[in-house]
CSV table of C-alpha atoms and ligand atoms in Angstrom, one decimal:
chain,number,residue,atom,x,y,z
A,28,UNK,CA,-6.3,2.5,34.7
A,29,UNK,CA,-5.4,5.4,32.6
A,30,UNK,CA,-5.3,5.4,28.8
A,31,UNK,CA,-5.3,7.6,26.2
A,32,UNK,CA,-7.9,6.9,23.7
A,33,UNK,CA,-9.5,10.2,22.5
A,34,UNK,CA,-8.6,13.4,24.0
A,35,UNK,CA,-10.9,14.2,26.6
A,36,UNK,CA,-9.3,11.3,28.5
A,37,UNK,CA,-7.1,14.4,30.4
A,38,UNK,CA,-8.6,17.4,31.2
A,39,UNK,CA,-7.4,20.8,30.8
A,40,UNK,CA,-5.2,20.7,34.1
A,41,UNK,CA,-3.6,17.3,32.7
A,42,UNK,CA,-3.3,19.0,29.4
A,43,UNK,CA,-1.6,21.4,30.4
A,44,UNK,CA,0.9,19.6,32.7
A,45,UNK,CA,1.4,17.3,29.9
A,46,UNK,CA,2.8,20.6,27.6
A,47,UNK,CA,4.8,21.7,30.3
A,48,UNK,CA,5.9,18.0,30.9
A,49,UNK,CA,6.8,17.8,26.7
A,50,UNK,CA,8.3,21.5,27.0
A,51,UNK,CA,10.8,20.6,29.7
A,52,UNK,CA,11.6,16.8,28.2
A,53,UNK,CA,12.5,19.0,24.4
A,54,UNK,CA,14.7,21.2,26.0
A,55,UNK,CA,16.6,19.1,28.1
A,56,UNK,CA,16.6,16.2,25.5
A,57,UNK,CA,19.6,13.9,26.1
A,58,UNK,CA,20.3,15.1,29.7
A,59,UNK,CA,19.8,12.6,32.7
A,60,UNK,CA,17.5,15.4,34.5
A,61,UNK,CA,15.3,14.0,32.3
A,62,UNK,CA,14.8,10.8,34.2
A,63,UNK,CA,14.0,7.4,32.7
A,64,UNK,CA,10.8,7.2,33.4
A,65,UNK,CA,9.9,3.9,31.4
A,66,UNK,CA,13.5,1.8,32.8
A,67,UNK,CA,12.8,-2.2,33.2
A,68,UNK,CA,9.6,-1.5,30.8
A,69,UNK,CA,8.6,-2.6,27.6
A,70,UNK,CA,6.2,-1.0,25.4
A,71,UNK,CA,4.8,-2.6,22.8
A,72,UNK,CA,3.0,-1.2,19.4
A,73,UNK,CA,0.4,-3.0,17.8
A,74,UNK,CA,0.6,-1.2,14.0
A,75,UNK,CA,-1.9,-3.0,11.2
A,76,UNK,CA,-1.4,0.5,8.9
A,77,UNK,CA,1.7,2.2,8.1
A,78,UNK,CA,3.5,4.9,9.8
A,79,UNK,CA,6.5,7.2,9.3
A,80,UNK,CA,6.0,9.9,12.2
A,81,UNK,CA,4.0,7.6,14.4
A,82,UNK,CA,6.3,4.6,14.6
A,83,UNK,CA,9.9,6.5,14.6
A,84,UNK,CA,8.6,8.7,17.4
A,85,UNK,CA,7.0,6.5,19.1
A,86,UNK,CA,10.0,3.9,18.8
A,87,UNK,CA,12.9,6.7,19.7
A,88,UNK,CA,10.5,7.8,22.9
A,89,UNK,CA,10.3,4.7,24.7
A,90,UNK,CA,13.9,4.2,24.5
A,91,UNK,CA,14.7,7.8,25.6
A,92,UNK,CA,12.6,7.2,28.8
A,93,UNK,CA,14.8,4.1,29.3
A,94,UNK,CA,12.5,1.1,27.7
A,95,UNK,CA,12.2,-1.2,25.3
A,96,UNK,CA,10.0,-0.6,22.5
A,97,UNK,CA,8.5,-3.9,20.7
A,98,UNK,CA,7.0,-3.2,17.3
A,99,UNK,CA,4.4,-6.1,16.6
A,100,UNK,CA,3.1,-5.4,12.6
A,101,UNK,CA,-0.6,-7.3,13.2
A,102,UNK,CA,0.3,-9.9,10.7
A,103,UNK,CA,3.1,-11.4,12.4
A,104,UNK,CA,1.2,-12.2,15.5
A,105,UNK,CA,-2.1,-14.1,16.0
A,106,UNK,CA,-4.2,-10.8,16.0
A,107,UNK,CA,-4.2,-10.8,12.3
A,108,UNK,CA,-4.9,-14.7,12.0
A,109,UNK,CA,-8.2,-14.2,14.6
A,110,UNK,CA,-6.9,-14.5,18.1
A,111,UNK,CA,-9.2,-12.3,20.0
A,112,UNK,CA,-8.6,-8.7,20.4
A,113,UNK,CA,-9.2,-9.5,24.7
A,114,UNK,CA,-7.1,-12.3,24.8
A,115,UNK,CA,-4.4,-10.0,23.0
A,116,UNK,CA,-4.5,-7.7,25.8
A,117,UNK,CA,-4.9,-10.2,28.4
A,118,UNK,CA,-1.7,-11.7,27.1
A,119,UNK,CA,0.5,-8.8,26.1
A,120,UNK,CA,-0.5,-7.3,29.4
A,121,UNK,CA,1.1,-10.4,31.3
A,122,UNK,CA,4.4,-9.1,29.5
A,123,UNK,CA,5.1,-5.6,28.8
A,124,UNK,CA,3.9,-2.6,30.4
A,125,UNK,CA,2.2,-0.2,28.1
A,126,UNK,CA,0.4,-0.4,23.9
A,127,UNK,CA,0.7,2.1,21.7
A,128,UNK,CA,-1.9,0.9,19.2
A,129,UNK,CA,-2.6,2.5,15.3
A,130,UNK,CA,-5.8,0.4,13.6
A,131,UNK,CA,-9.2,0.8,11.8
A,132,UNK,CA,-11.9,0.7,14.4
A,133,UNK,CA,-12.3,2.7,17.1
A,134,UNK,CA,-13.7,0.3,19.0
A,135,UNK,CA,-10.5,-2.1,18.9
A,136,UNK,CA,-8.2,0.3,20.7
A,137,UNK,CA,-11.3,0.5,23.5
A,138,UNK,CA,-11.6,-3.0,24.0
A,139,UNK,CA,-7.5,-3.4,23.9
A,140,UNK,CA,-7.7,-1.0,27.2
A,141,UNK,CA,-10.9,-2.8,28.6
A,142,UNK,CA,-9.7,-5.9,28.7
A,143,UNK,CA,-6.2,-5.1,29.5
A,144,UNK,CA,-4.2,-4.1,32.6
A,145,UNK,CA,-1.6,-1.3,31.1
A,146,UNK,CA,-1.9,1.9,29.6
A,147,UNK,CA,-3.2,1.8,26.4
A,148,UNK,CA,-2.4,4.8,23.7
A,149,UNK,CA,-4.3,5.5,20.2
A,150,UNK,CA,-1.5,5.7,17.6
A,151,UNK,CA,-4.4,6.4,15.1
A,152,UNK,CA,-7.3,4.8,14.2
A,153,UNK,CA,-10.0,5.7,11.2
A,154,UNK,CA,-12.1,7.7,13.6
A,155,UNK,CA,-9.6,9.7,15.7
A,156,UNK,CA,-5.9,10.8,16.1
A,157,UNK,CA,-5.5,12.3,19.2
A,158,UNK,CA,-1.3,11.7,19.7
A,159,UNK,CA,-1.7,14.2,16.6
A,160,UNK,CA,-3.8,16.8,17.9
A,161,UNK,CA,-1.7,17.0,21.8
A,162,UNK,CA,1.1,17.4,19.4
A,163,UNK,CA,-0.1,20.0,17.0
A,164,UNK,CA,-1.6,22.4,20.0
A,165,UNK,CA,1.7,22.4,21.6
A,166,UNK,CA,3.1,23.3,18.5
A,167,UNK,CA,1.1,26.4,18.3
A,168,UNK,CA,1.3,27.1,22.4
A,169,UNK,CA,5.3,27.5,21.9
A,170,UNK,CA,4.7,30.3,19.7
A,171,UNK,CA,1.4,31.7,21.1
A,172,UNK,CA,2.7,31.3,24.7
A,173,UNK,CA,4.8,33.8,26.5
A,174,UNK,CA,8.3,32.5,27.5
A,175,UNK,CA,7.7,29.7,30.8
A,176,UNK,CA,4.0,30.7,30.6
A,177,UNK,CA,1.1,28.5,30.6
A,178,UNK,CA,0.9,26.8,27.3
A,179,UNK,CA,-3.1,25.3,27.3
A,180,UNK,CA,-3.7,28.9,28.0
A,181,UNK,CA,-2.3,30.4,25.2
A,182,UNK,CA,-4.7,28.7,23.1
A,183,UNK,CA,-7.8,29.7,24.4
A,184,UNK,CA,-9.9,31.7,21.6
A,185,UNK,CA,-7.9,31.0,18.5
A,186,UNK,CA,-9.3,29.7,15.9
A,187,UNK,CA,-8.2,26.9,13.0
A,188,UNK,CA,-9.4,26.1,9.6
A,189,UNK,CA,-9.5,22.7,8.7
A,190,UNK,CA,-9.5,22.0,4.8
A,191,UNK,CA,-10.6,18.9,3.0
A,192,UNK,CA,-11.8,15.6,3.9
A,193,UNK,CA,-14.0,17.1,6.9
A,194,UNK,CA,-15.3,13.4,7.6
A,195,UNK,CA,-11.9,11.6,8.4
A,196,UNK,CA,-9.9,11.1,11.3
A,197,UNK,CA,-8.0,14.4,11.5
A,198,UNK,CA,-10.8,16.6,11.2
A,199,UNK,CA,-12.8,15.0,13.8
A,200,UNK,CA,-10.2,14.9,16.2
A,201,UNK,CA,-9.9,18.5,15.7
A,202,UNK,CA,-13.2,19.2,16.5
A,203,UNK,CA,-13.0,17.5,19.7
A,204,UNK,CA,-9.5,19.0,20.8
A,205,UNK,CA,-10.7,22.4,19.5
A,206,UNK,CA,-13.5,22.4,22.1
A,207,UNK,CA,-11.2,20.8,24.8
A,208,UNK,CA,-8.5,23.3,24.3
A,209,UNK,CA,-11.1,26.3,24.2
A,210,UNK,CA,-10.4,27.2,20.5
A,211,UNK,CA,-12.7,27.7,18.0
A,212,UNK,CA,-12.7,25.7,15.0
A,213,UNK,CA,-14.5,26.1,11.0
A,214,UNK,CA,-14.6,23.7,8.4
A,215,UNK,CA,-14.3,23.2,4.8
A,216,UNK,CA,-14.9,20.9,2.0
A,217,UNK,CA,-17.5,19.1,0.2
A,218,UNK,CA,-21.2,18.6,1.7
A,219,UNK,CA,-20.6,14.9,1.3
A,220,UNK,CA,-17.7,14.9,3.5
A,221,UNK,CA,-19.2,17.2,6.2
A,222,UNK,CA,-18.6,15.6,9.8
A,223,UNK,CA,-20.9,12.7,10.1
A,224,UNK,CA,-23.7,11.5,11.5
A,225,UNK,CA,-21.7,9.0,14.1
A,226,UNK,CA,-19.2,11.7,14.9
A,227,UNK,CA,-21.8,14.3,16.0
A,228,UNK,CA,-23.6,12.1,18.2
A,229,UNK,CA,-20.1,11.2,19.9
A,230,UNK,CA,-19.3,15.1,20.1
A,231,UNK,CA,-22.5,15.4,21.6
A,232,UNK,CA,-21.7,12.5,24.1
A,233,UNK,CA,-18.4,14.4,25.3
A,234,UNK,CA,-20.5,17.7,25.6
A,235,UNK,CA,-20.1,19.4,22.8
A,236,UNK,CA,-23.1,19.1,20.4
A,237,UNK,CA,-22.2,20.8,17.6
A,238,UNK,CA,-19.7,22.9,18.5
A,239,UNK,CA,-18.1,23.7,15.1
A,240,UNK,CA,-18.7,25.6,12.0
A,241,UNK,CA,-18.9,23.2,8.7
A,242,UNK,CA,-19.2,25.1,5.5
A,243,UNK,CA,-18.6,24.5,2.0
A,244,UNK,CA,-16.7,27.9,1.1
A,245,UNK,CA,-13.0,27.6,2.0
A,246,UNK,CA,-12.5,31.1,2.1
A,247,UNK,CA,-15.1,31.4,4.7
A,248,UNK,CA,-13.5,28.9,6.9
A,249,UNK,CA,-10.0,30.6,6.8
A,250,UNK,CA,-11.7,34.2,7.7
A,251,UNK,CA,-9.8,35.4,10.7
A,252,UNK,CA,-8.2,31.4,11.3
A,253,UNK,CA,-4.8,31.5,13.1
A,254,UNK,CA,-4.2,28.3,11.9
A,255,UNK,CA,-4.7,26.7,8.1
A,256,UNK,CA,-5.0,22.9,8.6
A,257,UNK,CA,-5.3,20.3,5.6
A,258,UNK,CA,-4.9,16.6,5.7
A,259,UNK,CA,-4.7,13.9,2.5
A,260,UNK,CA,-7.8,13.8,1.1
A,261,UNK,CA,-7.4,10.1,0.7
A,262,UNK,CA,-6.9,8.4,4.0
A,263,UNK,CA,-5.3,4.8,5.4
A,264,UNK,CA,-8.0,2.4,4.0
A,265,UNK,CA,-10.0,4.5,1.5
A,266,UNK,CA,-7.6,3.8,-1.6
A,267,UNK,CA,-10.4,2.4,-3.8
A,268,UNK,CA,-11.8,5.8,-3.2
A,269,UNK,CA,-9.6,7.9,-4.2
A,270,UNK,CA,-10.5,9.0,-7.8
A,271,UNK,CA,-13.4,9.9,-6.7
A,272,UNK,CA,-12.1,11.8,-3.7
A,273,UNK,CA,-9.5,14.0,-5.8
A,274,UNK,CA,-12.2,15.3,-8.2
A,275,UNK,CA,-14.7,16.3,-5.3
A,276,UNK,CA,-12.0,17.8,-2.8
A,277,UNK,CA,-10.3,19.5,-5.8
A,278,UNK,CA,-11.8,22.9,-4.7
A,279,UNK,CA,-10.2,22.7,-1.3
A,280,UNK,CA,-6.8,22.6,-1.9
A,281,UNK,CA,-4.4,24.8,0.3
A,282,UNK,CA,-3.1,27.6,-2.4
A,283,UNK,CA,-1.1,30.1,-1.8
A,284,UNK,CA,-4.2,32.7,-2.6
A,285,UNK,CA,-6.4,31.2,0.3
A,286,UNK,CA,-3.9,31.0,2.6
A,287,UNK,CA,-3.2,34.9,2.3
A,288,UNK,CA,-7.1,34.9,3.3
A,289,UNK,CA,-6.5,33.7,6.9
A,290,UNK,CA,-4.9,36.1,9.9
A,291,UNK,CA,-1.3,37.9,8.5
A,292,UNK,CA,0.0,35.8,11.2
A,293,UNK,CA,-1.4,32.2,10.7
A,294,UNK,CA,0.6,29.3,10.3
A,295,UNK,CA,0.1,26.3,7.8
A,296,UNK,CA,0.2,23.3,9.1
A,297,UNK,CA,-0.2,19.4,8.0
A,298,UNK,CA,0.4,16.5,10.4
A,299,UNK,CA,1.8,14.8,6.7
A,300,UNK,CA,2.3,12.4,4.8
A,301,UNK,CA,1.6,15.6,2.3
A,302,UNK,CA,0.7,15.3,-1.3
A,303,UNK,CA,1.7,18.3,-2.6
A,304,UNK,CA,-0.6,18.9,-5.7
A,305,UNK,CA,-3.8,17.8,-4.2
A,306,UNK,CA,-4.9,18.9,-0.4
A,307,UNK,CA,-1.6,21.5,-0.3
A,308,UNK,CA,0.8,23.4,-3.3
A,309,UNK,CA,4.3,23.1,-2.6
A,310,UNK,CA,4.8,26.9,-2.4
A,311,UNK,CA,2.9,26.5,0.8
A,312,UNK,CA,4.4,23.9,2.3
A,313,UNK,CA,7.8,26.0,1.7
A,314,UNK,CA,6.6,28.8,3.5
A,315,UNK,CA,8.3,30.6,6.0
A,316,UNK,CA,4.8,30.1,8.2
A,317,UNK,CA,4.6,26.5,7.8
A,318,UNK,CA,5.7,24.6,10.6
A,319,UNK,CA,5.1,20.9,9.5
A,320,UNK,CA,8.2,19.6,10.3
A,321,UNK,CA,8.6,21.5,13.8
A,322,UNK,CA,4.9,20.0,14.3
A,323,UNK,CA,6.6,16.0,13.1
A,324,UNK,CA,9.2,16.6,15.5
A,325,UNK,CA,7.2,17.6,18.4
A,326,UNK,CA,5.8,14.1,18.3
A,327,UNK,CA,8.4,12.8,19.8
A,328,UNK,CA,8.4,15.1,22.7
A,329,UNK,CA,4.4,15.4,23.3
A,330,UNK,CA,4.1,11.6,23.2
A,331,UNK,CA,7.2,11.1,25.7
A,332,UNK,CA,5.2,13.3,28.2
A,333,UNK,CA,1.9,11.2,27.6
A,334,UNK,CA,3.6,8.1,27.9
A,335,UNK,CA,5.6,9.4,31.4
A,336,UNK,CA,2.4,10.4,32.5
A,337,UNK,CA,0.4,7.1,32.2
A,338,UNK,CA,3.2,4.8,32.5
A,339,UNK,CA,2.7,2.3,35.7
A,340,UNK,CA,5.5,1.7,37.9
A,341,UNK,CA,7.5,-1.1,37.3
A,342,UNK,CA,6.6,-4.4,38.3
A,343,UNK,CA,10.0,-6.6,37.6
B,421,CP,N1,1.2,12.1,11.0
B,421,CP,C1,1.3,10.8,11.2
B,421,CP,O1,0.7,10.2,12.0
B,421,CP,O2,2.2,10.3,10.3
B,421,CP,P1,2.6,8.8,10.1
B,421,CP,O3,1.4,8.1,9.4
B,421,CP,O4,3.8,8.7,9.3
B,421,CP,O5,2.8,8.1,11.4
B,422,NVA,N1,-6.1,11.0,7.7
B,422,NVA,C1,-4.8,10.4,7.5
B,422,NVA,C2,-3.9,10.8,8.6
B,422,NVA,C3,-2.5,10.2,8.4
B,422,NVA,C4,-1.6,10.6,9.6
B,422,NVA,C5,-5.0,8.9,7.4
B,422,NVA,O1,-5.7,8.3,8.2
B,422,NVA,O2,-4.4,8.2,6.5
């Protein structure tokens, strides 16, 4: 059983047949060439943190590949009063035919997909965010890429700045789909926030011991970076946190001045929610170079490919 958990669950060739796969499905969006891919299926989403980008996509691309998306909040089923996370899957599995799951641990979304028998796909949890990452490479591959060229390809060599919170979710799924993708990738923000301990011994388990700069200097982390990355500095879960977070991160906000110290070319980009003030200014967020919203929209079409691409054949 395929799922996607983290994302060195495809390898480059999948990678890059899942871009081509989201390139084709966004340009003929709304045509029947586009198949239905998910008809008789349901799909349901197991979400115990909010979402904007995550759920609508999510929601709008089951339905465009011709199922039935079922949005379960964890409190209104037994998973939130203590009913196992196995027996979950064992259950739900009897039912619909794929999960698209955003949580806490890690470790629930792997033992969703062990004990299961459908596809399972990370919607975001507090250690990776890897729907995120497919999305925001294929982003930069449809500018980077010449027209109908290879898109994975395209990214090979580049290199992105993430700003910030260099311990959460974003960042380390950067790191990971940084090495996948063949780009290279420098970090910035405070020493307490550098990648952790936990994290590095996983990069190391996927093969990439560490494989990525981390220093405290923003301006040396956007030297030569195609791409300026920033996240919130206060992620799903850490609200108690967050005074604390704003007055250590403060250095590393994305201004307009240290984004003019990156490539004349790079983009700015933010998978959102932003808070304009703190991790990014406005002006930057206006900028003709940022591409957040093209990289929100993209969702929809990266995750329709991923979900084509593990979805089982029907069984009713
Ligand atoms: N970027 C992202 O995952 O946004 P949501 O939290 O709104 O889903
Ligand atoms: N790091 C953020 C990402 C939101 C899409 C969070 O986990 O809240």
């Amino acid at each position: 059983m395929k799922h996607f958990l983290k994302e060195t669950d495809f390898t480059p060739p999948e990678v890059s047949e899942i871009f081509a796969l989201a390139r084709d499905l966004k340009s003929k969006r709304g045509r029947p060439e586009c198949g239905r891919p998910l008809a008789q299926q349901t799909w349901a989403m197991i979400f115990s943190k909010s979402s904007t980008r995550t759920r609508v996509s999510f929601e709008v691309g089951i339905h465009e590949l011709g199922g039935n998306p079922l949005f379960l909040n964890k409190n209104d089923i037994q998973l939130g009063r203590g009913e196992s996370v196995e027996d979950t899957a064992r259950v739900l599995s009897r039912f619909v035919h794929g999960l698209v799951v955003r949580t806490y641990e890690q470790a629930e979304v792997e033992r969703l997909a062990a004990a299961g028998t459908i596809p399972v796909i990370n919607a975001l949890t507090d250690f990776l965010h890897p729907c995120q990452i497919y999305t925001d490479a294929f982003t930069m591959a449809e500018r980077w890429a010449a027209p109908g060229g290879d898109l994975l390809a395209s990214l090979k060599g580049r290199k992105i700045a993430f700003l910030g919170d260099t311990a959460c979710n974003m960042a380390n799924s950067w790191i990971l789909g940084a090495n996948l993708f063949g780009m290279k990738i420098s970090l910035a923000g405070p020493a307490a926030f550098a990648p952790t301990a936990e994290f590095q011994s996983f990069l190391a388990a996927e093969g990439y011991a560490g494989r990525y700069e981390f220093t405290t200097d923003p301006y040396q982390a956007v030297k030569d970076a195609d791409v300026v990355y920033t996240d919130v500095w206060v992620s799903m879960g850490k609200e108690e946190e967050k005074q604390e977070r704003l007055a250590i991160m403060s250095p590393y906000g994305v201004t307009a001045e240290l984004f003019a110290a990156a490539k004349p070319d790079a983009y700015f980009m933010h998978c959102l929610p932003a808070h304009p003030g703190e991790e990014v200014q406005q002006a930057v967020l206006d900028l003709p170079r940022s591409i957040i919203f093209d990289q929100a929209e993209n969702r929809l079409h990266v995750q329709k490919a991923i979900m084509a691409t593990l979805a089982l054949p029907s069984r009713n």
